[in-house]
Coordinates of C-alpha atoms in Angstrom, one line a residue:
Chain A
X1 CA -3.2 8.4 -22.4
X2 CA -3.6 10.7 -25.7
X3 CA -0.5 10.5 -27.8
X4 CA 2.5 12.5 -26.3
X5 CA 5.2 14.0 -28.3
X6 CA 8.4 14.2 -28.2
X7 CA 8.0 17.8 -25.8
X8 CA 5.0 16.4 -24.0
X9 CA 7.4 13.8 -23.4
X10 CA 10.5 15.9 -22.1
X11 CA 7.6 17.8 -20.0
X12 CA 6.4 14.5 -18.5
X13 CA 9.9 13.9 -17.0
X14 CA 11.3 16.6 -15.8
X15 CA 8.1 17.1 -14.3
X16 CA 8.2 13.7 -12.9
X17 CA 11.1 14.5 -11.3
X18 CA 10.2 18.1 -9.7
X19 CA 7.6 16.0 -8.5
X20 CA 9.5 13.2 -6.7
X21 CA 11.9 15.9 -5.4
X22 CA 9.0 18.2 -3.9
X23 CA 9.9 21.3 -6.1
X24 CA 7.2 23.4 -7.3
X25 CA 7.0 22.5 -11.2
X26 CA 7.6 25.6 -13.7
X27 CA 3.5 27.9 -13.7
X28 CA 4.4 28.5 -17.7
X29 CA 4.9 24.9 -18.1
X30 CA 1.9 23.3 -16.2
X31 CA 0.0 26.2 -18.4
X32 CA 1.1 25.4 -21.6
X33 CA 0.5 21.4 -20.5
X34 CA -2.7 22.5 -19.0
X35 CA -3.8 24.3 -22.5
X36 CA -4.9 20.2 -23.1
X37 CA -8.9 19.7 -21.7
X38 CA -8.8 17.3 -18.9
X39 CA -11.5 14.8 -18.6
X40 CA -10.7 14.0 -15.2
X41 CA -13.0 14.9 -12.1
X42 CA -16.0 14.4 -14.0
X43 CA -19.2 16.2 -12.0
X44 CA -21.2 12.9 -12.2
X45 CA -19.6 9.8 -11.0
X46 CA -19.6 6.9 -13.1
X47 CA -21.2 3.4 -11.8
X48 CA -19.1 0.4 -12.7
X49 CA -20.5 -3.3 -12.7
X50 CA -17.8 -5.7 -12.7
X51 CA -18.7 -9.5 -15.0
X52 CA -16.7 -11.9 -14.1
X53 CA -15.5 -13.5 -11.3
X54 CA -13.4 -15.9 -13.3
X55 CA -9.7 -14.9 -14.1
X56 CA -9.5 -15.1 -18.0
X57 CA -6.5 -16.6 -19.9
X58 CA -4.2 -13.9 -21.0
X59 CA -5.1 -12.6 -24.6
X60 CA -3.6 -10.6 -27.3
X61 CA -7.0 -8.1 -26.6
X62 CA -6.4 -7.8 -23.4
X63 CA -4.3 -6.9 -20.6
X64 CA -4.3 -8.5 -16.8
X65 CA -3.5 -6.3 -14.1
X66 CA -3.1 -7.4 -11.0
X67 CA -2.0 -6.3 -6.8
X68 CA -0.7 -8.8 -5.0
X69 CA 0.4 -8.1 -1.2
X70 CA 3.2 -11.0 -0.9
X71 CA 3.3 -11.4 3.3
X72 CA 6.9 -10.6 4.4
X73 CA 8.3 -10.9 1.0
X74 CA 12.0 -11.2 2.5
X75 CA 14.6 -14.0 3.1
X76 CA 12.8 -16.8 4.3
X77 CA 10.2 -16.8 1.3
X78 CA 13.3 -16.5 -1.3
X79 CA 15.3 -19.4 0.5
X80 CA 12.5 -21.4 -0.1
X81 CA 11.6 -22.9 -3.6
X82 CA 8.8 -24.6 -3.0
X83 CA 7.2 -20.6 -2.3
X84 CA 9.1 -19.0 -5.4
X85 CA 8.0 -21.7 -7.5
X86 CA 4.4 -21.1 -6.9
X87 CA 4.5 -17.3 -6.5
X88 CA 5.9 -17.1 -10.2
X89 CA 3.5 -19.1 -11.0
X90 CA 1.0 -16.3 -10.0
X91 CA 2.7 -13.8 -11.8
X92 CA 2.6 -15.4 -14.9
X93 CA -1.4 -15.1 -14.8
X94 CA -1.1 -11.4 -15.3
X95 CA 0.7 -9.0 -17.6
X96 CA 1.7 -6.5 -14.3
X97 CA 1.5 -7.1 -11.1
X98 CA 1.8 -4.3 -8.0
X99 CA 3.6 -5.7 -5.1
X100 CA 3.4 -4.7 -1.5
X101 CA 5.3 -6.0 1.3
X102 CA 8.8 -6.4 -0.4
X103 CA 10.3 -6.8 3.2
X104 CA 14.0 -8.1 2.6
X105 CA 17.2 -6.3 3.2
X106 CA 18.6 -8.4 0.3
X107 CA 18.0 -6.0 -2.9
X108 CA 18.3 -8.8 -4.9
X109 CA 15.2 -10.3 -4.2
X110 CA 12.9 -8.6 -7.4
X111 CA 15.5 -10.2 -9.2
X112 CA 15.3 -13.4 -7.6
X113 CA 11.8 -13.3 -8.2
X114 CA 11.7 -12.4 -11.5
X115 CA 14.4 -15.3 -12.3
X116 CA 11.7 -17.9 -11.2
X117 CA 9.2 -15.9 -13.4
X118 CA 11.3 -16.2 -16.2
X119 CA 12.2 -19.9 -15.9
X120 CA 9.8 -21.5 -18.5
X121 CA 11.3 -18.5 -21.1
X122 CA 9.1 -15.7 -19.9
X123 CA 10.4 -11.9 -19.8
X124 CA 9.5 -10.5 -17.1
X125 CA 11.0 -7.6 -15.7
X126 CA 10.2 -5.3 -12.1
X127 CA 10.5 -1.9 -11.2
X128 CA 11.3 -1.6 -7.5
X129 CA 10.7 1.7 -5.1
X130 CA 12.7 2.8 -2.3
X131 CA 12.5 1.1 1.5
X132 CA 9.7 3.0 3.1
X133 CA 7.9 2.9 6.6
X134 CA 8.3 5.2 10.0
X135 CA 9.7 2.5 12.0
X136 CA 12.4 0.6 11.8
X137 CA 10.7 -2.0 10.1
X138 CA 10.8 -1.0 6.2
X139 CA 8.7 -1.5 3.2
X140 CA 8.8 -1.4 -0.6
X141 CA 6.5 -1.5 -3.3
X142 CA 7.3 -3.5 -6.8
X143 CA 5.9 -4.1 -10.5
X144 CA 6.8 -7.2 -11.7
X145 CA 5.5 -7.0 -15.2
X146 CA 5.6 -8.5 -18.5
X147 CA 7.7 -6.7 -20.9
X148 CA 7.2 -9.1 -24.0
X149 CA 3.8 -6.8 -23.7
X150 CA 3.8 -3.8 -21.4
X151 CA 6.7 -1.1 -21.5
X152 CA 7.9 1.1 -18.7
X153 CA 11.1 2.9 -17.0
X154 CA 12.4 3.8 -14.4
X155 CA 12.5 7.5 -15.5
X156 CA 8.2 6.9 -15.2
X157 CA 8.3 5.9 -11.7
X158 CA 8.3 7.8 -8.9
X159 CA 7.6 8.0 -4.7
X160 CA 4.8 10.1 -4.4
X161 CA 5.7 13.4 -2.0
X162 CA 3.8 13.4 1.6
X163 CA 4.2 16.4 2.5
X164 CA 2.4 16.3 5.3
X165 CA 3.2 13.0 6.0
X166 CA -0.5 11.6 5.8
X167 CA 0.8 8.3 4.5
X168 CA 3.2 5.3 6.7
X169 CA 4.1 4.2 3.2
X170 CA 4.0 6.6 0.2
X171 CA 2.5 5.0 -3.0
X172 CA 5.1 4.0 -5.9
X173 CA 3.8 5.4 -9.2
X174 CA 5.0 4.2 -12.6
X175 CA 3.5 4.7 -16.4
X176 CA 2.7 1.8 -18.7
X177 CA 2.3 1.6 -22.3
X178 CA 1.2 -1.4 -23.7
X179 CA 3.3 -3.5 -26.6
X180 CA 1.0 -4.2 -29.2
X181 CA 0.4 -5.0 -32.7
X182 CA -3.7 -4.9 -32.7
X183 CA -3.5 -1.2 -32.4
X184 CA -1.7 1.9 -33.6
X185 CA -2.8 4.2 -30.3
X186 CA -2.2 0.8 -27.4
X187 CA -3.4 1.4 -23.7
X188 CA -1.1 3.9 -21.4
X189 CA -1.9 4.0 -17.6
X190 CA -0.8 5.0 -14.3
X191 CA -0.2 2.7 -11.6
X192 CA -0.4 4.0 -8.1
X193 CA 0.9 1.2 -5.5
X194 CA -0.2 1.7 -2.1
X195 CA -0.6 -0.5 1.3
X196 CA -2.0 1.6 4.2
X197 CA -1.0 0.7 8.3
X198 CA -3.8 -1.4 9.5
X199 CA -4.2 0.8 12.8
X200 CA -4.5 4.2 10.4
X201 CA -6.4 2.5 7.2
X202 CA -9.1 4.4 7.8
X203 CA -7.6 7.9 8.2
X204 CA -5.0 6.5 4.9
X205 CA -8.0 6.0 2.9
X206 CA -9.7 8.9 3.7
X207 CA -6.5 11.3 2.9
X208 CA -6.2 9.2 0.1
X209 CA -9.5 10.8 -1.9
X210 CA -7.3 14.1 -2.1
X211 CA -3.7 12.7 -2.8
X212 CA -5.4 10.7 -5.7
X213 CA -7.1 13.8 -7.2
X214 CA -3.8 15.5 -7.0
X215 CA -1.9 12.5 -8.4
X216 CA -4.6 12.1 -11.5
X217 CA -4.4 16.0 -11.7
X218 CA -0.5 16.0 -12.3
X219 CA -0.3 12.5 -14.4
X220 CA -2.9 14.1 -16.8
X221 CA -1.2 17.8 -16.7
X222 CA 2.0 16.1 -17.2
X223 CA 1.6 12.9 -19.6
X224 CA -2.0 13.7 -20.4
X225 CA -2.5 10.2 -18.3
X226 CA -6.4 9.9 -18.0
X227 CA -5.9 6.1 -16.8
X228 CA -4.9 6.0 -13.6
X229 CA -5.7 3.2 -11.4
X230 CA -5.0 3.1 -7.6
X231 CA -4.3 -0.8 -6.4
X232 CA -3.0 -2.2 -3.3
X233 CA -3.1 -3.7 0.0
X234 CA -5.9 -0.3 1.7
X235 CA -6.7 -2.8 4.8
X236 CA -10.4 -1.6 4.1
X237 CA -13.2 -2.4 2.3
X238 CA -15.4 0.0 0.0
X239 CA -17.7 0.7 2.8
X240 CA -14.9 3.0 3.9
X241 CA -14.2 4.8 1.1
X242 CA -16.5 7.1 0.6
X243 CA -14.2 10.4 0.1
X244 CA -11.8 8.1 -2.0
X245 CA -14.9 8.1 -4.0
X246 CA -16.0 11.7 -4.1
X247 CA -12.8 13.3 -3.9
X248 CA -11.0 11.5 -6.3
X249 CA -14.2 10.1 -8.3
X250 CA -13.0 6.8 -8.3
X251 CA -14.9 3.6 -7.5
X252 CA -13.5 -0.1 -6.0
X253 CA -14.0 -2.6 -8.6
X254 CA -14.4 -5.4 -5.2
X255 CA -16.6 -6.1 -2.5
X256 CA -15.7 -9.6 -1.4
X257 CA -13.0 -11.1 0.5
X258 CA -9.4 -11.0 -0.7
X259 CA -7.5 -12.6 2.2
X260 CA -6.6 -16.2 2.1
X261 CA -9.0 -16.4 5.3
X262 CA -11.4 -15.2 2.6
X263 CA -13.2 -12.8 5.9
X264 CA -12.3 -9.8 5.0
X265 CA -11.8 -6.8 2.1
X266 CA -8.2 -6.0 2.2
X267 CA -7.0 -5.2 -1.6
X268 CA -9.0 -3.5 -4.1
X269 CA -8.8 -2.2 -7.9
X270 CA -10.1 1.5 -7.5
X271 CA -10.7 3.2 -11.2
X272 CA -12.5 5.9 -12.8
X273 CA -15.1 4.3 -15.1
X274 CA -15.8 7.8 -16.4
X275 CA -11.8 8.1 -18.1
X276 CA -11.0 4.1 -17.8
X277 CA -12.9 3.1 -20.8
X278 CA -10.8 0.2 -21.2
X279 CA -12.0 -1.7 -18.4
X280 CA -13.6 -4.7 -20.0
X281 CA -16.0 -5.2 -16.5
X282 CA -13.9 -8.1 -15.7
X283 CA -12.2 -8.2 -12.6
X284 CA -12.3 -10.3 -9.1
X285 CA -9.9 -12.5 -6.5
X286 CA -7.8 -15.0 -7.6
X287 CA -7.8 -17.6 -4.8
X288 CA -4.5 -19.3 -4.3
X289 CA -6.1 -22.2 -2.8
X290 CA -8.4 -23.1 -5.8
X291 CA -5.2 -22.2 -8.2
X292 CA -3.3 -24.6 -6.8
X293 CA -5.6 -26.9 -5.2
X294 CA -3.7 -26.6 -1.3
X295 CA -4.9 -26.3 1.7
X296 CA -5.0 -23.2 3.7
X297 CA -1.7 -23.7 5.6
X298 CA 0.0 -24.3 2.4
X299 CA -1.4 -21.4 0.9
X300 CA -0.4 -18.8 3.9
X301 CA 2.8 -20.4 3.2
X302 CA 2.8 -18.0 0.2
X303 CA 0.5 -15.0 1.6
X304 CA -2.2 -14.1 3.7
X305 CA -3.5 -12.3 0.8
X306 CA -4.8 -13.6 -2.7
X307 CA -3.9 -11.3 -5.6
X308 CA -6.8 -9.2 -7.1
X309 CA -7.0 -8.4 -10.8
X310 CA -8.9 -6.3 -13.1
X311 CA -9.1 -6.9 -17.1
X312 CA -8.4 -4.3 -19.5
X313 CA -8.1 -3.8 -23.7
X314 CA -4.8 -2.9 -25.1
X315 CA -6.5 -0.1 -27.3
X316 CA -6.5 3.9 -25.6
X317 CA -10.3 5.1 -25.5
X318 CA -10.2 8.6 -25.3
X319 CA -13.3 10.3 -24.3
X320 CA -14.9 12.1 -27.5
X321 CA -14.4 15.7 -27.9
X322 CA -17.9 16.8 -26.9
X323 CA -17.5 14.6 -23.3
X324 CA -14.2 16.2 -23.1
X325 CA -16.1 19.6 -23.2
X326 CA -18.6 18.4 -20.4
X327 CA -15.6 17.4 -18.3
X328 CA -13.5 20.7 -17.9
X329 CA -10.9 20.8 -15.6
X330 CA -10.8 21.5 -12.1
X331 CA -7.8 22.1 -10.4
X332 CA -9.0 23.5 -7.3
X333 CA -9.7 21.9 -4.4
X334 CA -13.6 20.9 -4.3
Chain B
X1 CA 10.7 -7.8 28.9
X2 CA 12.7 -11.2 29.7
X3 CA 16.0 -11.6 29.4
X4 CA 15.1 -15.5 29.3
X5 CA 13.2 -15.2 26.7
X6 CA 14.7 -17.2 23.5
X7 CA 14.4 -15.6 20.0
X8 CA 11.7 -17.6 18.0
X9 CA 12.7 -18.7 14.7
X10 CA 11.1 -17.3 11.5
X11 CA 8.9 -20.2 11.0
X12 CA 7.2 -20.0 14.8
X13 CA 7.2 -16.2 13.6
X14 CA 5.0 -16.9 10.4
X15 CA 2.7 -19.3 11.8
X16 CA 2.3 -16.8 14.7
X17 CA 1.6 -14.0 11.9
X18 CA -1.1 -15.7 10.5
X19 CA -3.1 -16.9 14.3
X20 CA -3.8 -13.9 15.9
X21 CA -4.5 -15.9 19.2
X22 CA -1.1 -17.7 19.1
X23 CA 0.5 -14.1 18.2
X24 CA -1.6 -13.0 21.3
X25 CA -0.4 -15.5 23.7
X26 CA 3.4 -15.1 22.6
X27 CA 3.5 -11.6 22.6
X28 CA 6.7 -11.4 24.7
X29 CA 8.4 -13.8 22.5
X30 CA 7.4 -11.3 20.0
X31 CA 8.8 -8.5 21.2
X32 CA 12.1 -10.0 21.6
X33 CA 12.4 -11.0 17.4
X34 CA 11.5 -7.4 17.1
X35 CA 15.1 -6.7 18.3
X36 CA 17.1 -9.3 16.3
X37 CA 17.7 -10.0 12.8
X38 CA 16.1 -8.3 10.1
X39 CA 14.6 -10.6 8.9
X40 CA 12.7 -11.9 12.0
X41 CA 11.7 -8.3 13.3
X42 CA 10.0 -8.4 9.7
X43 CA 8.1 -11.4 11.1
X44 CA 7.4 -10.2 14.3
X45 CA 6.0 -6.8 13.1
X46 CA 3.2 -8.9 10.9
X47 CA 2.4 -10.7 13.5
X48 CA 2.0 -7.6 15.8
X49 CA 0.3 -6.0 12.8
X50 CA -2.1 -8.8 12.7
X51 CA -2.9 -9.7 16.7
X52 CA -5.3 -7.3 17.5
X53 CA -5.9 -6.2 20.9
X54 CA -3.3 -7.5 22.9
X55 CA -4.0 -9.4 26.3
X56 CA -5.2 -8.0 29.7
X57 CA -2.8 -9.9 31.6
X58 CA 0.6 -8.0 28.8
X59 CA -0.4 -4.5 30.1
X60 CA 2.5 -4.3 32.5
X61 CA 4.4 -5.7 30.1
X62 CA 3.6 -3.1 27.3
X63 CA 3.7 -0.4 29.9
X64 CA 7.7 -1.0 30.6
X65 CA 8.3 -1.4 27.3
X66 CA 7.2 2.1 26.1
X67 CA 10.5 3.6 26.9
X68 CA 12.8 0.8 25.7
X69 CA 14.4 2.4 23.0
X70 CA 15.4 -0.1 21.2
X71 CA 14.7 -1.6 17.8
X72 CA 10.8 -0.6 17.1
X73 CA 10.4 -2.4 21.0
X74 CA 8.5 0.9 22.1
X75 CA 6.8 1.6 18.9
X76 CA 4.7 -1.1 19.2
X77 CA 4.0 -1.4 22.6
X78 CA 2.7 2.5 22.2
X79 CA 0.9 0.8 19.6
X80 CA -0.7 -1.9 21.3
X81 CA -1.7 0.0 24.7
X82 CA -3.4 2.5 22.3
X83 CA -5.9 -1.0 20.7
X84 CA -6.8 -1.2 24.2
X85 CA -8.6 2.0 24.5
X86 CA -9.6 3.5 27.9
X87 CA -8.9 -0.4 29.7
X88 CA -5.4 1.2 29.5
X89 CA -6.3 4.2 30.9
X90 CA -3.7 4.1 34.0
X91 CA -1.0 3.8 31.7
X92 CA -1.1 7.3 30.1
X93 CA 2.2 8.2 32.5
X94 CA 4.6 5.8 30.5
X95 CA 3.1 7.0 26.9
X96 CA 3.5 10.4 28.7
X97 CA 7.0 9.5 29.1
X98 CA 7.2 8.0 25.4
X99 CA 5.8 10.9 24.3
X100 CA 8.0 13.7 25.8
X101 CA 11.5 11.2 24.8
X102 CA 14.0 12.9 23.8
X103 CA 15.8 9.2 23.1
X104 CA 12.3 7.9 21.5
X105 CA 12.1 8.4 17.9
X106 CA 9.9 10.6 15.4
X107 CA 7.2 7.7 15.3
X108 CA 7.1 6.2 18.5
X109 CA 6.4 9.6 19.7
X110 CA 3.9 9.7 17.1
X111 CA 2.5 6.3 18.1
X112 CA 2.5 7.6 21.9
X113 CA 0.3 10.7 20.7
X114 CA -2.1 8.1 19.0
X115 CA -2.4 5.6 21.7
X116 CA -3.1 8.7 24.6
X117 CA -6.3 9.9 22.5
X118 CA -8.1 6.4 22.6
X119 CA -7.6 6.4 26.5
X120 CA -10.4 8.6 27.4
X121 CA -10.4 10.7 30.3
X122 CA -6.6 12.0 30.4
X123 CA -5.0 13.7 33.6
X124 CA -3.7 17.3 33.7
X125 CA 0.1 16.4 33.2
X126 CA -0.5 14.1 30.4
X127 CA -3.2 16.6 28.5
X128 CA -0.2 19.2 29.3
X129 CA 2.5 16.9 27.5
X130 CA -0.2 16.6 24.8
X131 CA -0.4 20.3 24.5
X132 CA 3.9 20.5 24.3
X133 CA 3.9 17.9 21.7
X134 CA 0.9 19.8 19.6
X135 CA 3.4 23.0 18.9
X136 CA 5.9 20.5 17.6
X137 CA 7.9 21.4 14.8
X138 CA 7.2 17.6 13.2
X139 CA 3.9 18.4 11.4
X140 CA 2.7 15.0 11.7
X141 CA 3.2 14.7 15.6
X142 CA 1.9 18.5 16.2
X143 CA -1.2 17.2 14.3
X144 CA -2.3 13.5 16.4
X145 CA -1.9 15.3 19.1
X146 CA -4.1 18.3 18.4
X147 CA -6.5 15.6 17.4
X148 CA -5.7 13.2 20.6
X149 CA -6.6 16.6 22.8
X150 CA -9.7 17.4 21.0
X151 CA -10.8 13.4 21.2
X152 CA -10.7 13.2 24.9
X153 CA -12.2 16.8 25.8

């Protein structure tokens, strides 16, 4: 994200909030926002090779962002130690991690979490959405993030609006800066938090290409947010995302297996390599079983999924002025 | 569903979550968590999430269950009839009768719209009910079952 000021600023909330409340925001507003050219939607999609299959250390140059679909996080995983133990440990390999499956009816649980994170004299912190889900069985999303590096609020977050209720679980969508001292103009981004229904991944994913143009549309209108990154539990691989990729014109940064079972695509890292210029190429599946040499059983003990991660610089790289020019905006629908 | 049948604990509920087979061959058990605590309906809904199609032999089972409105007990087995496609085809009279609920909620109605497109070859009443639930005021009901209706022309 380009440097906001203190208006931009005011704009970005109270849009934040129309938003989150399903209010059309103020015409004058989005056109005075919208004076700013957007480089998102490029015409020309952007190929992206990802390096490393290796998760780096954590580094001062970079930031580790992960998703991380916890199984069931509820009661029985927070009664028992021997799982909190070794899913902070997890955490603590990345600067934020999304969260799907936050399945407890004790609120207290982020907390609880974050507690065990913290134990060695971390500072972690979380931002936690509302319970979501048509049944009776309910949902949230979390960030569990760092915030000796990476800043946020809960005025940044928001529950995206299905309006027509394409979605079982609307994505949870919060801003990031990053805390620096390398850099006078640190890495902002968008976080979009999703886990599709298994039975409707397909037709999630698919609906999914348009909801993320819209989202990118309004984060850049209203924050002038080029960075926004779509992670989660999609229950598909990139074999099915085809209009994700048009639509939105944003590609997977995985193609192997995430699950613990290591048979199937489940989780991705989806960006736009044409804006995200702070993607370092390095990004992959952090097994479970090889970070804590355990067996499979012990490892489902903590999730069916392993947490994927993508590596990023803590510097903003804002497209030039002339690319800018190549990539007007388009609002409309394609 | 069985009266007999004991609530399994959250640990049987886990392992059961994560063997799709075992989750297949206890699916009754299942059914019966989905109806308790919290905690173990949260359980028992991953491991329904994760199972696949269910058994031949829990059809009947699934069929009475449609219109047990309790807990998300008819959700899923509208669910689970619909993962067996057209095999379930005589059992589009209970998902009729899920469908056209008023005691059912939003999405088990939903779920019953689903399931009756991957049936196949759908009788007059049920293709009626279908048409009913298409001029729905709930957008997202109205729209499966325009789309269950043009998927089993």
């Amino acid at each position: 994200m380009q440097k906001a000021s203190a208006a931009s600023t005011l704009a970005t909330i109270l849009l934040g909030l129309l938003f989150n409340a399903g209010c059309e925001p103020d015409p004058a507003l989005l056109n005075e926002i919208a004076k700013v050219s957007n480089p998102i939607a490029s015409a020309t999609p952007v190929s992206v090779k990802t390096k490393s299959k290796q998760l780096p250390a954590r580094a001062q140059e970079t930031v580790l962002v992960a998703s991380f679909n916890i199984q069931v996080f509820g009661e029985s995983k927070m009664n028992d130690r021997w799982v909190m133990e070794h899913l902070a440990e997890v955490i603590r390999q990345f600067d934020v991690v999304a969260i799907q499956e936050v399945r407890a009816k004790d609120q207290s649980i982020l907390q609880t979490l974050v507690n065990f994170v913290n134990a060695n004299g971390g500072r972690y912190d979380y931002l936690i959405g509302p319970r979501l889900g048509r049944s009776v069985s309910k949902e949230q999303y979390a960030y569990v993030y760092d915030s000796s590096r990476i800043i946020t609020s809960n005025e940044y977050t928001y529950t995206l609006n299905d309006d027509i209720d394409a979605l079982h679980r609307e994505p949870l969508i919060a801003r990031f800066v990053v805390r620096t001292s390398l850099t006078a103009n640190p890495w902002t981004f968008s976080l979009v938090n999703l886990h599709t229904d298994p039975d409707e991944a397909v037709q999630e994913v698919d609906a999914m290409g348009g909801i993320l143009r819209e989202i990118r549309n309004f984060e850049f209108m209203s924050g002038r947010e080029d960075d926004v990154i779509l992670l989660g539990d999609l229950n598909a691989g990139p074999e099915k995302m085809s209009k994700l990729q048009t639509l939105a014109g944003c590609r997977p940064l995985l193609n192997e297996p995430t699950n613990v079972r290591e048979n199937a695509v489940y989780d991705n890292i989806i960006i736009d390599p044409g804006t995200n210029l702070e993607f370092t190429g390095n990004a992959g599946v952090l097994k479970l079983r090889t970070l804590f040499n355990i067996s499979e059983e012990d490892a489902l003990k903590l999730s069916d999924h392993n947490p994927v991660w993508a590596e990023f610089l803590v510097e903003e790289r804002s497209l030039n002025s002339q690319q800018q020019m190549a990539n007007q905006p388009n609002y409309g629908p394609r | 569903m069985s009266s007999q049948t004991t609530v399994p604990t959250s640990d049987t509920l886990q392992l059961w979550a994560n063997d799709p087979e075992a989750a297949r061959a206890n699916l009754t058990s299942i059914f019966v968590a989905l109806d308790s605590d919290e905690s173990l309906a949260a359980w028992a809904t991953e491991a329904l999430e994760n199972c696949g199609s269910p058994l031949e032999t829990d059809i009947e089972f699934l069929s009475r269950s449609c219109n047990e409105h309790r807990g998300d007990v008819a959700y899923w087995a509208c669910k689970l009839i619909g993962r067996l496609g057209p095999e379930a085809n005589e059992h589009q009279k209970e998902l009729t009768a899920a469908l056209q609920s008023n005691q059912a909620t939003e999405a088990t109605r939903q779920q019953a719209a689903i399931a009756l497109g991957k049936l196949g070859a759908l009788n007059e009443a049920t293709r009626q009910a279908l048409n009913e639930a298409a001029q729905s005021k709930d957008p997202r009901l109205s729209r499966l079952a325009q789309q269950s209706l043009e998927s089993t022309l």
